[in-house]
Coordinates of C-alpha atoms and ligand atoms in Angstrom, one line a residue:
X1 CA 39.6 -14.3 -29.0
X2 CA 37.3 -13.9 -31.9
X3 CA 38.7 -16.3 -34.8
X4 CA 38.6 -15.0 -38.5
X5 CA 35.3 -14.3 -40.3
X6 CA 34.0 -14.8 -37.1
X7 CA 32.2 -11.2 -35.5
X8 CA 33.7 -10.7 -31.8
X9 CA 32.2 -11.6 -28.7
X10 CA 30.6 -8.1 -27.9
X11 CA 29.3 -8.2 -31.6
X12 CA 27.7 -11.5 -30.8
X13 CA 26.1 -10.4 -27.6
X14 CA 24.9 -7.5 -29.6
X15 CA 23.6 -9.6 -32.7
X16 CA 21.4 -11.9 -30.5
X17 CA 20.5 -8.5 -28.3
X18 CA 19.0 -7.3 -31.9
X19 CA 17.2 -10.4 -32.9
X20 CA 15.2 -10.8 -29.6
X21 CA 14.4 -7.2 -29.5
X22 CA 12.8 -7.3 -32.5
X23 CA 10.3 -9.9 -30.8
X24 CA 9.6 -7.3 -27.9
X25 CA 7.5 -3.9 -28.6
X26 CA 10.2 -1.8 -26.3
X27 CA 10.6 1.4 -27.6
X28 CA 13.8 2.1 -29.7
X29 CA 15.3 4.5 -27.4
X30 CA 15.2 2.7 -24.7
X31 CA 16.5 -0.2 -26.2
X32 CA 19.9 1.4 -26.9
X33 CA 19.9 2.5 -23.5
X34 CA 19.8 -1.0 -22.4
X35 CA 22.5 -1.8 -24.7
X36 CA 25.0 0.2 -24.4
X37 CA 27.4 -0.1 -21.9
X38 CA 26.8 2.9 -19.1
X39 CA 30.5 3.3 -17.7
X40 CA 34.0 1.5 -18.5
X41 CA 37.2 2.6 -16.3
X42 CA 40.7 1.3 -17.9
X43 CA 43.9 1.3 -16.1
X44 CA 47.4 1.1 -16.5
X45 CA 49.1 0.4 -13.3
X46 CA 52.8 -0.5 -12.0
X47 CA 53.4 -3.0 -10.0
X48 CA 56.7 -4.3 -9.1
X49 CA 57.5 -8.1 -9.7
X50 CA 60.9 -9.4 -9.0
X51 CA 63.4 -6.0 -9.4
X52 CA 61.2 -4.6 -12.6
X53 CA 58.4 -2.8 -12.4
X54 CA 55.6 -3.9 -15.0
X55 CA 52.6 -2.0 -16.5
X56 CA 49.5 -3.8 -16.2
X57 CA 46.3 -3.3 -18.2
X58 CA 43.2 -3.8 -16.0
X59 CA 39.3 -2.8 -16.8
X60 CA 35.8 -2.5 -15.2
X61 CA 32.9 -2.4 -17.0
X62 CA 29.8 -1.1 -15.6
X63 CA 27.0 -2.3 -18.3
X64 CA 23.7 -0.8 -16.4
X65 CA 22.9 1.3 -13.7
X66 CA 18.9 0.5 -14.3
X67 CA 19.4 -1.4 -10.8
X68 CA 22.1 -0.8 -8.2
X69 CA 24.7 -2.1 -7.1
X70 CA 26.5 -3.4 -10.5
X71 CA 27.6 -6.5 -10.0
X72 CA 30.0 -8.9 -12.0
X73 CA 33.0 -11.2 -11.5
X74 CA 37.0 -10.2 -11.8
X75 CA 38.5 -11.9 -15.1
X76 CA 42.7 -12.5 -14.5
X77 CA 43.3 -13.8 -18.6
X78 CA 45.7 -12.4 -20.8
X79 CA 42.8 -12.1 -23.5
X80 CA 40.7 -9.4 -21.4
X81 CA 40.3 -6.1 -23.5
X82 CA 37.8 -4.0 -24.0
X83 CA 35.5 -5.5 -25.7
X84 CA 35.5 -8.6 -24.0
X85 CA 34.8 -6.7 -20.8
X86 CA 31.5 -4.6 -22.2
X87 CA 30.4 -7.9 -23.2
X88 CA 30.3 -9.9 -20.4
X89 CA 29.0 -7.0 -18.5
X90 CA 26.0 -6.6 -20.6
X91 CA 25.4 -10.7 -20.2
X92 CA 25.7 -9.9 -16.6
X93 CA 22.7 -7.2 -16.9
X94 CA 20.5 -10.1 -18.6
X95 CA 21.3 -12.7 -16.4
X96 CA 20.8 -10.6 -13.5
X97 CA 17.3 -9.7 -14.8
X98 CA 16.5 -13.6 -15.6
X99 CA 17.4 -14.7 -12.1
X100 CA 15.4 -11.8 -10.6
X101 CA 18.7 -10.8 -8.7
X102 CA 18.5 -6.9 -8.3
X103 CA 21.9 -5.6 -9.6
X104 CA 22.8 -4.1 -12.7
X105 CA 25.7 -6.1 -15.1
X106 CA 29.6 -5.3 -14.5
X107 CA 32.3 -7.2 -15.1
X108 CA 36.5 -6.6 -14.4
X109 CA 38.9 -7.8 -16.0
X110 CA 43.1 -7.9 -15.9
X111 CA 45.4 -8.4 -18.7
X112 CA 47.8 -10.8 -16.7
X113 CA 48.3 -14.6 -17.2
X114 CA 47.7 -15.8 -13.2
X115 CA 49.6 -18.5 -13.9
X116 CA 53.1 -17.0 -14.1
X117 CA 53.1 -15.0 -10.8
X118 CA 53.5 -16.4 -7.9
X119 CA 50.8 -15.7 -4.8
X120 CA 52.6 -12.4 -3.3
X121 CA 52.8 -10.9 -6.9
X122 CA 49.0 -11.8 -7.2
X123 CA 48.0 -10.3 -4.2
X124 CA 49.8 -7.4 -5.0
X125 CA 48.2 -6.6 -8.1
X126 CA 44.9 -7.6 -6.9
X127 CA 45.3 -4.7 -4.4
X128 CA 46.1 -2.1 -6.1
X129 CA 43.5 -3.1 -8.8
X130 CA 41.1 -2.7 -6.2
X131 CA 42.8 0.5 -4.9
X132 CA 42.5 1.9 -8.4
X133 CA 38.8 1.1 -8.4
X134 CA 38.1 2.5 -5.0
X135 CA 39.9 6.2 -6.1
X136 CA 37.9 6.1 -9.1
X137 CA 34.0 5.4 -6.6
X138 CA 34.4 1.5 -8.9
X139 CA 33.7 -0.3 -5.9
X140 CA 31.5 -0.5 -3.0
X141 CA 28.8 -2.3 -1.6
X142 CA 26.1 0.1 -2.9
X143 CA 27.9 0.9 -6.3
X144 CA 29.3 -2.1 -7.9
X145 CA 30.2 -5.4 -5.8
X146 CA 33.2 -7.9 -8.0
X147 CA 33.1 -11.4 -7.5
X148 CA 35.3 -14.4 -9.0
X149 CA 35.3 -15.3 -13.1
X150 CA 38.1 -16.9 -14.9
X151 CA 41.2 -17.3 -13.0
X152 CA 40.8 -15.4 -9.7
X153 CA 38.6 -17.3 -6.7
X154 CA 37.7 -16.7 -2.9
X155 CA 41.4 -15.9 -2.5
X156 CA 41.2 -13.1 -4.6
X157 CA 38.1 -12.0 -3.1
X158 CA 39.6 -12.1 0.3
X159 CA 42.0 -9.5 -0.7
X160 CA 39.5 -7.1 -2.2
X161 CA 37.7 -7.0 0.7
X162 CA 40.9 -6.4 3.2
X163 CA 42.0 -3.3 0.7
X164 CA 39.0 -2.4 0.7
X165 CA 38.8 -1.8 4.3
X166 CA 41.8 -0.5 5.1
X167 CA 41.0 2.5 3.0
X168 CA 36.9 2.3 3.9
X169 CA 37.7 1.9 8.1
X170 CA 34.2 2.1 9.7
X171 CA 31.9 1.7 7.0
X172 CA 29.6 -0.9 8.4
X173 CA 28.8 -2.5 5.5
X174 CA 31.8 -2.9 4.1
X175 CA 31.8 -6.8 3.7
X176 CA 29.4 -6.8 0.9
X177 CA 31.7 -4.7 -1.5
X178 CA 32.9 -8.2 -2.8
X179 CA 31.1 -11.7 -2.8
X180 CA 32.8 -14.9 -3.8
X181 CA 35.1 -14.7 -0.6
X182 CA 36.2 -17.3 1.8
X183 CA 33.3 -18.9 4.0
X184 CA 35.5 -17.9 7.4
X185 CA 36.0 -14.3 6.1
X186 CA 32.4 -13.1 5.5
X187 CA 31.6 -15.5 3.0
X188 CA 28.7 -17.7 2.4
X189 CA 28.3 -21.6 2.0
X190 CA 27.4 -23.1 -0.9
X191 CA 29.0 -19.8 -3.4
X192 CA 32.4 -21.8 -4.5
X193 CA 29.8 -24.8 -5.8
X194 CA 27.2 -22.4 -6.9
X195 CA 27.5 -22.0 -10.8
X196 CA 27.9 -25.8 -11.2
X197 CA 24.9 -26.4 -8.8
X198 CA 23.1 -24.0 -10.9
X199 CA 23.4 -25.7 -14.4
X200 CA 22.8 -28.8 -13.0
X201 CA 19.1 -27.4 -11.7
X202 CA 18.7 -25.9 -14.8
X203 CA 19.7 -29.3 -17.2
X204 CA 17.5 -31.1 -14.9
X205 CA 14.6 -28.4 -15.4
X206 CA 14.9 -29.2 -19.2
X207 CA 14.9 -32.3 -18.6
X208 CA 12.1 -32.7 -17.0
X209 CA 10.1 -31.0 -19.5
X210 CA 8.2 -33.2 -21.7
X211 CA 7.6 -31.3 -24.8
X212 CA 11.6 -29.7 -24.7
X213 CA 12.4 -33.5 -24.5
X214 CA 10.5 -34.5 -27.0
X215 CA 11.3 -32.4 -29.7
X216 CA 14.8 -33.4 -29.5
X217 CA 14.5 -37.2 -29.2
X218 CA 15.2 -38.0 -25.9
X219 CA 13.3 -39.4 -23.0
X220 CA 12.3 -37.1 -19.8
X221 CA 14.6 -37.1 -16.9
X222 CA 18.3 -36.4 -16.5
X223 CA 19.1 -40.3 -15.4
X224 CA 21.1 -42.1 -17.6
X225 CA 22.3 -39.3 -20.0
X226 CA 25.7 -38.9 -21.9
X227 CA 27.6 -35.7 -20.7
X228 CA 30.9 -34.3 -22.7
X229 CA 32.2 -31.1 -20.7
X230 CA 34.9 -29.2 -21.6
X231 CA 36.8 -27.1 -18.9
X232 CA 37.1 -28.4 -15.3
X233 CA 37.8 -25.0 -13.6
X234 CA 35.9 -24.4 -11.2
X235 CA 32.3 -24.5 -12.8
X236 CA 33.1 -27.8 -15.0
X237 CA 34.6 -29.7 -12.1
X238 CA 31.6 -28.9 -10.1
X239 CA 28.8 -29.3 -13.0
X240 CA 30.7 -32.4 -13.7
X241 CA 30.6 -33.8 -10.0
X242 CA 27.1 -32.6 -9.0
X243 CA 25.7 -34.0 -12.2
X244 CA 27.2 -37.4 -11.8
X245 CA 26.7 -37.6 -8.3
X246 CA 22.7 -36.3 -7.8
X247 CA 21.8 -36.2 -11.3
X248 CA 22.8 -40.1 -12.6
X249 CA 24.2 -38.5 -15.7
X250 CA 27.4 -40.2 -17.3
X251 CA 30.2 -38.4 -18.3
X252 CA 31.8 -39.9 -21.6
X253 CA 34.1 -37.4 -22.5
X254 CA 36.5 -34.4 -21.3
X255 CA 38.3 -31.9 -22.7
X256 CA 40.8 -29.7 -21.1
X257 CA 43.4 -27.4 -22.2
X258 CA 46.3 -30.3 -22.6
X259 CA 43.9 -32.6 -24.5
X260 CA 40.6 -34.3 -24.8
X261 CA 39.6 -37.8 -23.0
X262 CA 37.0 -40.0 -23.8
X263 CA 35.6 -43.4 -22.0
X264 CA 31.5 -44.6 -23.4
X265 CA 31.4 -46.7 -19.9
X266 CA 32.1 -43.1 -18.1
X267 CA 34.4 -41.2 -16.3
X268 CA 34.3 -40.9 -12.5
X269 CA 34.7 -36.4 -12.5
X270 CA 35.4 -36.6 -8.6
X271 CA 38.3 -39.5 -9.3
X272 CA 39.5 -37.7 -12.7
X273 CA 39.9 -34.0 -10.4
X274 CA 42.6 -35.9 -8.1
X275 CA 44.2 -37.2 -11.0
X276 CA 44.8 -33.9 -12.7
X277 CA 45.8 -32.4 -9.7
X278 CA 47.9 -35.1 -9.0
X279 CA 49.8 -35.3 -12.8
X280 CA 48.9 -32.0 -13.8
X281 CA 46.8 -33.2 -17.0
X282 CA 43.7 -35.3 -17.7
X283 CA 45.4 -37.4 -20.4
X284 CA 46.2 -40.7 -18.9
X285 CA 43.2 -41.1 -16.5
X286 CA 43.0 -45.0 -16.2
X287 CA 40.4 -46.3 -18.3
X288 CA 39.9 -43.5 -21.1
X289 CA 41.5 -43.3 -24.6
X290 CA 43.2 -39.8 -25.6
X291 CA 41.1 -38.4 -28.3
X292 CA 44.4 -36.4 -29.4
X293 CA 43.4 -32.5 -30.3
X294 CA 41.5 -30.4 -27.4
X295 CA 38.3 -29.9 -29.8
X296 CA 38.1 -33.7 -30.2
X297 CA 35.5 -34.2 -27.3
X298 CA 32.9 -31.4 -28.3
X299 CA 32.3 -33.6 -31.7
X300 CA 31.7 -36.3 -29.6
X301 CA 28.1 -37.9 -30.0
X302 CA 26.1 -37.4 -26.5
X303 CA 23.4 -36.3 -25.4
X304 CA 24.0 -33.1 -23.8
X305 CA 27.5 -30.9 -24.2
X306 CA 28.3 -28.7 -21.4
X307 CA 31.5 -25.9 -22.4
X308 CA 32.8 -24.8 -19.0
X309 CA 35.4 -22.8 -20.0
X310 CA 36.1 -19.5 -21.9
X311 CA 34.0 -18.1 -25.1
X312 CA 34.0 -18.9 -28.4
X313 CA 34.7 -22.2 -28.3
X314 CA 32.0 -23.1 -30.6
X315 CA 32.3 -20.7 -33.8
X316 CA 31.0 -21.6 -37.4
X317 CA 33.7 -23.5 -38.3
X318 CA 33.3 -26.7 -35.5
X319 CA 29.4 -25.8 -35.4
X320 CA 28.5 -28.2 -38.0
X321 CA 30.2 -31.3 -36.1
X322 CA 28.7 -30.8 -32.7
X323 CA 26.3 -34.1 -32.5
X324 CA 25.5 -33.2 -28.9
X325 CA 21.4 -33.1 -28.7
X326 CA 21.4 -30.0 -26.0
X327 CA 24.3 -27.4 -25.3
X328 CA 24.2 -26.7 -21.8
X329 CA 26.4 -22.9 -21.9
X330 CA 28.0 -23.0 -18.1
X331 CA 30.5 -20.8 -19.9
X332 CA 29.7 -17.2 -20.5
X333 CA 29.2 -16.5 -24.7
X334 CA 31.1 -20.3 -25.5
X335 CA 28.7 -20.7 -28.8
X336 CA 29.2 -17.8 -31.5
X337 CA 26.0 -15.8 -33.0
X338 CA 27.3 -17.4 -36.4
X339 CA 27.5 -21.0 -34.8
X340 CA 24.4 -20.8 -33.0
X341 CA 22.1 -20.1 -36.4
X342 CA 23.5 -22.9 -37.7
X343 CA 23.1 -25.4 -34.6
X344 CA 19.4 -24.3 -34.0
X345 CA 19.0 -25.5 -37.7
X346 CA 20.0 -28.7 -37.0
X347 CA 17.6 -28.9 -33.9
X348 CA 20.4 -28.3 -31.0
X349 CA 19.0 -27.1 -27.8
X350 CA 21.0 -24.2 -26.6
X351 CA 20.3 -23.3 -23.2
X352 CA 21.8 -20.0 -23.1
X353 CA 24.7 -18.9 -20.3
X354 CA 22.3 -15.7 -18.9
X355 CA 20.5 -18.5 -17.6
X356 CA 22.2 -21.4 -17.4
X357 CA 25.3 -19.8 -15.5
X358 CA 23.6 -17.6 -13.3
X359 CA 23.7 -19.6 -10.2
X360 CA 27.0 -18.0 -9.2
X361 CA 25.4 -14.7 -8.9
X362 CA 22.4 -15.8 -7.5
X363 CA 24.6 -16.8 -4.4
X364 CA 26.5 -14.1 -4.2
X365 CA 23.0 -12.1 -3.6
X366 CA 22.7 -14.0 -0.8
X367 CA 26.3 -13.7 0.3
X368 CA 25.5 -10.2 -0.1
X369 CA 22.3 -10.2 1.7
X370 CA 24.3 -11.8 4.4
X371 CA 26.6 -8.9 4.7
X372 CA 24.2 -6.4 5.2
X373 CA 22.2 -8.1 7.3
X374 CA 25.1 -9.0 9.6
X375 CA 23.4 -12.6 10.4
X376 CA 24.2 -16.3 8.9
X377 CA 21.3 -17.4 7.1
X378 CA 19.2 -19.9 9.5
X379 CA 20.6 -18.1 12.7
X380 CA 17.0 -17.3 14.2
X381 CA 15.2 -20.2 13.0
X382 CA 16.8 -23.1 12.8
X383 CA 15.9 -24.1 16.4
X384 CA 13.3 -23.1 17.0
X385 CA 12.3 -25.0 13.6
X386 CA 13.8 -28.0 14.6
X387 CA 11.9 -27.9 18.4
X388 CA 8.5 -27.8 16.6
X389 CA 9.1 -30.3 14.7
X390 CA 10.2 -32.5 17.6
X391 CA 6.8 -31.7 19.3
X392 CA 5.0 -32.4 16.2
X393 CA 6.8 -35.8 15.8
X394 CA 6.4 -36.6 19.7
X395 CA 2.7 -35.6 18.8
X396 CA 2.3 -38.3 16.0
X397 CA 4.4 -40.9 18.1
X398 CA 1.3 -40.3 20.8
X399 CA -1.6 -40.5 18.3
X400 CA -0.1 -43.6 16.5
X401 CA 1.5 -46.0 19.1
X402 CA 4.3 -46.1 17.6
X403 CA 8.2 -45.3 17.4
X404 CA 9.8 -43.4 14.8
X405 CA 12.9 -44.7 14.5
X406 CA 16.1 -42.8 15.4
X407 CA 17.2 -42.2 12.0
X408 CA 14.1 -40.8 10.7
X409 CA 13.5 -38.8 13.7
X410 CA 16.7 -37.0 13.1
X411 CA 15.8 -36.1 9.3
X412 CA 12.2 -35.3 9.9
X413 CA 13.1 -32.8 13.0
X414 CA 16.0 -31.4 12.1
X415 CA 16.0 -27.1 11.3
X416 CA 17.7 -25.6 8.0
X417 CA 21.5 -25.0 7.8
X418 CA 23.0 -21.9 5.8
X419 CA 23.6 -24.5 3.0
X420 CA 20.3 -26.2 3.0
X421 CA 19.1 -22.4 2.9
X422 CA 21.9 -21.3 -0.1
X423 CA 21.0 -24.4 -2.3
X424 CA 16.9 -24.4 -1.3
X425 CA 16.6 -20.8 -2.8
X426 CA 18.9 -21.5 -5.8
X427 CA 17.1 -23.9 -7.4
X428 CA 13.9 -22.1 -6.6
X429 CA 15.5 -19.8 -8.5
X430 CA 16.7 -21.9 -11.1
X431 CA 13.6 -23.1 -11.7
X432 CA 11.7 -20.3 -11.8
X433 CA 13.7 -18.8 -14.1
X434 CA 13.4 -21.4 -16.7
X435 CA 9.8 -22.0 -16.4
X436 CA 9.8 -17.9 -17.3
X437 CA 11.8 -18.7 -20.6
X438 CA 10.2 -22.2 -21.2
X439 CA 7.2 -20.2 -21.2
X440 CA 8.3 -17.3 -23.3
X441 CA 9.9 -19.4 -26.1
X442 CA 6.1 -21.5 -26.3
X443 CA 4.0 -18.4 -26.5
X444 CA 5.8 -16.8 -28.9
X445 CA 5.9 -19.4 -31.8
X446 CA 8.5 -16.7 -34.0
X447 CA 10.9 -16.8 -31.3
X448 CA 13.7 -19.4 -32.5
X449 CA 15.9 -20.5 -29.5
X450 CA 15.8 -20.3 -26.4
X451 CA 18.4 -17.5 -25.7
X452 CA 16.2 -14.9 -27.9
X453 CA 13.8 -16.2 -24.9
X454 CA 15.8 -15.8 -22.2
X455 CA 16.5 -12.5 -24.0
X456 CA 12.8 -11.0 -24.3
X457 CA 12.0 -12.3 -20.5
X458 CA 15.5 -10.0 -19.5
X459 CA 14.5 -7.1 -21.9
X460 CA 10.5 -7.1 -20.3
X461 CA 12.4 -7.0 -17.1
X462 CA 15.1 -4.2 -17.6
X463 CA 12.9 -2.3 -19.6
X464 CA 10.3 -2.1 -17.2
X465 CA 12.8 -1.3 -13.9
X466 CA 13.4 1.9 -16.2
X467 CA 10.0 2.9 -17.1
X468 CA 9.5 2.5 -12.9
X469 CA 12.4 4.5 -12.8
X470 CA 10.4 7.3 -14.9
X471 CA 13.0 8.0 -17.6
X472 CA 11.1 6.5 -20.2
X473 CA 7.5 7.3 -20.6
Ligands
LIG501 N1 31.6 -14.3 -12.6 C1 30.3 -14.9 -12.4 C2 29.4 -14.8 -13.6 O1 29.9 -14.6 -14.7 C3 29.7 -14.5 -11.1 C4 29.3 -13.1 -10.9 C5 28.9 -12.7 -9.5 O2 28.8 -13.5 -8.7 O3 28.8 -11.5 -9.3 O4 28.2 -14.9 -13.5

């Protein structure tokens, strides 16, 4: 997808890899072995569709073994290749590390447009992709554990995890080979909205910090500011929603693959989802004017510009027109090396996808967690929570004279849910994690951006697992 003059994703990855290491004292040896991609597996496979049989390219990538499992979503695109695979395996490693989530990076990918098969075909490719991973040891709940990425979703999932068990009968943890997968079928609450929930903790987090706000010109606080996002998959529509809805941001522009939208007053995300379901397109939502061409919106002025959809969409050719003050990346590599040198010139704060994005995977460790431990999150506590805080409140009532009133009562004695648990613990996370980088990219004054941060916090980490480890003195 790399356009011309323009170095490919991987070299990207690999060109900000370079640059942060160079801030770190890890020894050189060890950080090629970070680099390099540990194990890809390509496949050719027939499968029949209609009365031909076709040949289809699939991958896996397994980027680092430093930690296992390997985990990393399943890309359906007709762009995978190689290359594109390694890459977003080795952001998987970093964004992994960032999060504190204790896998090592992989990512799949399958050379099909999902668009032209219908369901059965789908499901039929999907399981003997995963039959090809399981003959080749590619899959497993201890080796490396798929989840959804562009174009495949809990569906998919679903149909991993029934291959996977037919051939795995009596494996006991067999559920946590995939995460991602429907809440009803060994799934978790709170996974589907994850990613979305995650940038929008990790916005706010940047937000709310007053020196990061300050050098940019804007005031603390994610109230009141202008949003463009562009992609509403998945992680744009819930990014765009969440945002709107607990954030008070306003959306002022969209762009999708038919087109771009644009309204200054705002666009309602949760109105403009039915709509394209509805028609099929986001062009025509009442209230908006077409801004013609696809790329319009990202040269929109606003204050922060989320890309939600596929990488490189931001190369050195549009990089000079952004006039967004932050780039939020909930896409994985959507802002070029190239591009990026010359937005950080101008002063754009990139918060970079390892971190920004990694709210999917930090809820599939849960999901995962879930799996082995056999037990929905909250199971043991949540009533026994909830009765001590009844006692305490019936204790206050006494002490005070007075009556709580119903309402109240019910919030102030009521025990966690396996979503208040799933979205408590991701923005801990989220959090966390940026306070680590916000940290990194003060301290050390030469460090430029904040993905050469995020970078050097993931590099301390990985590095040291493998010292631990005792490979490298
Ligand atoms: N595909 C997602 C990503 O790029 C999620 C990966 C996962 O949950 O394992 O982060």
């Amino acid at each position: 997808m790399s356009k011309q003059g323009e170095v490919s994703f991987l070299e990207s990855v690999n060109k900000n890899f370079d640059k942060a290491a160079s801030y770190t004292d890890i020894p050189k040896g060890l950080l090629q072995q970070i680099k390099v991609c540990n194990a890809v597996y390509e496949i050719n496979f027939p499968v029949r569709i209609g009365n031909q049989i076709q040949v289809i390219n699939a991958y896996r990538a397994q980027h680092s073994h430093h930690r296992l499992p390997t985990k990393g979503g399943i890309r359906y695109s007709q762009h995978v290749n190689k290359d594109e695979v390694e890459a977003l395996a080795a952001l998987m490693t970093y964004k992994c590390a960032i999060v504190d989530v204790p896998f090592g990076g992989a990512k799949g990918g399958v050379k099909i447009n999902p668009w032209s098969y219908n369901e059965e075909q789908l499901e039929r490719i999907t399981r003997r992709y995963t039959s090809e991973l399981i003959r080749k040891n590619f899959i497993g709940p201890g080796i490396d554990v798929p989840a959804p990425d562009y174009g495949t979703g809990p569906r998919e999932m679903a149909w991993i995890l029934d291959t996977y068990v037919t051939f795995k009968g009596g494996e006991i943890d067999a559920a946590g080979c995939v995460t991602g997968k429907p809440v009803n079928q060994n799934g978790i609450r709170g996974r589907n909205e994850a990613t979305g929930r995650g940038v929008f903790y990790g916005l706010r987090e940047l937000c709310n910090t007053e020196d990061a706000m300050k050098k940019i010109g804007l005031t603390k606080g994610l109230e009141g500011k202008t949003v463009v996002i562009q992609g509403m998959g998945n992680v744009g529509s819930f990014t765009g929603s969440i945002m709107q809805n607990e954030g008070g941001i306003k959306v002022i522009g969209v762009a999708e693959y038919e087109g771009s939208i644009y309204d200054a007053k705002g666009i309602d995300v949760d109105k403009l989802i039915k709509f394209r379901k509805e028609t099929g397109s986001i062009i025509g939502f009442p209230g908006t004017k077409n801004l013609g061409s696809r790329d319009a919106a990202l040269e929109l002025e606003c204050d922060i510009l989320i890309p939600a959809a596929l990488e490189n969409q931001i190369t050195k050719d549009n990089a000079k027109k952004i006039k967004a003050k932050i780039i939020g990346e909930a896409a994985n590599g959507p802002v070029s090396a190239d591009a990026e040198e010359i937005l950080v010139k101008k002063g754009v704060l990139i918060v970079p996808d390892m971190y920004l994005n990694a709210g999917g995977v930090t809820v599939s460790y849960f999901e995962w967690l879930k799996n082995l431990s056999h037990m929905r999150f909250g199971r043991m506590e949540k009533r026994f929570d909830s009765n001590t805080y009844s006692s305490f409140v019936g204790v206050v009532e006494k002490l005070t004279q007075k009556t709580i009133g119903a309402r109240e009562k019910e919030f102030l004695t009521r025990g966690a849910d396996e979503i208040d648990l799933v979205r408590s613990g991701l923005e801990e996370t989220m959090i966390n994690s940026f306070q680590q980088i916000w940290e990194t990219y003060k301290r050390k004054k030469k460090i430029e951006s904040l993905r050469s941060a995020a970078f050097v916090v993931a590099l301390d980490k990985v590095s040291n697992d493998y010292q631990n480890l005792g490979i490298f003195p």
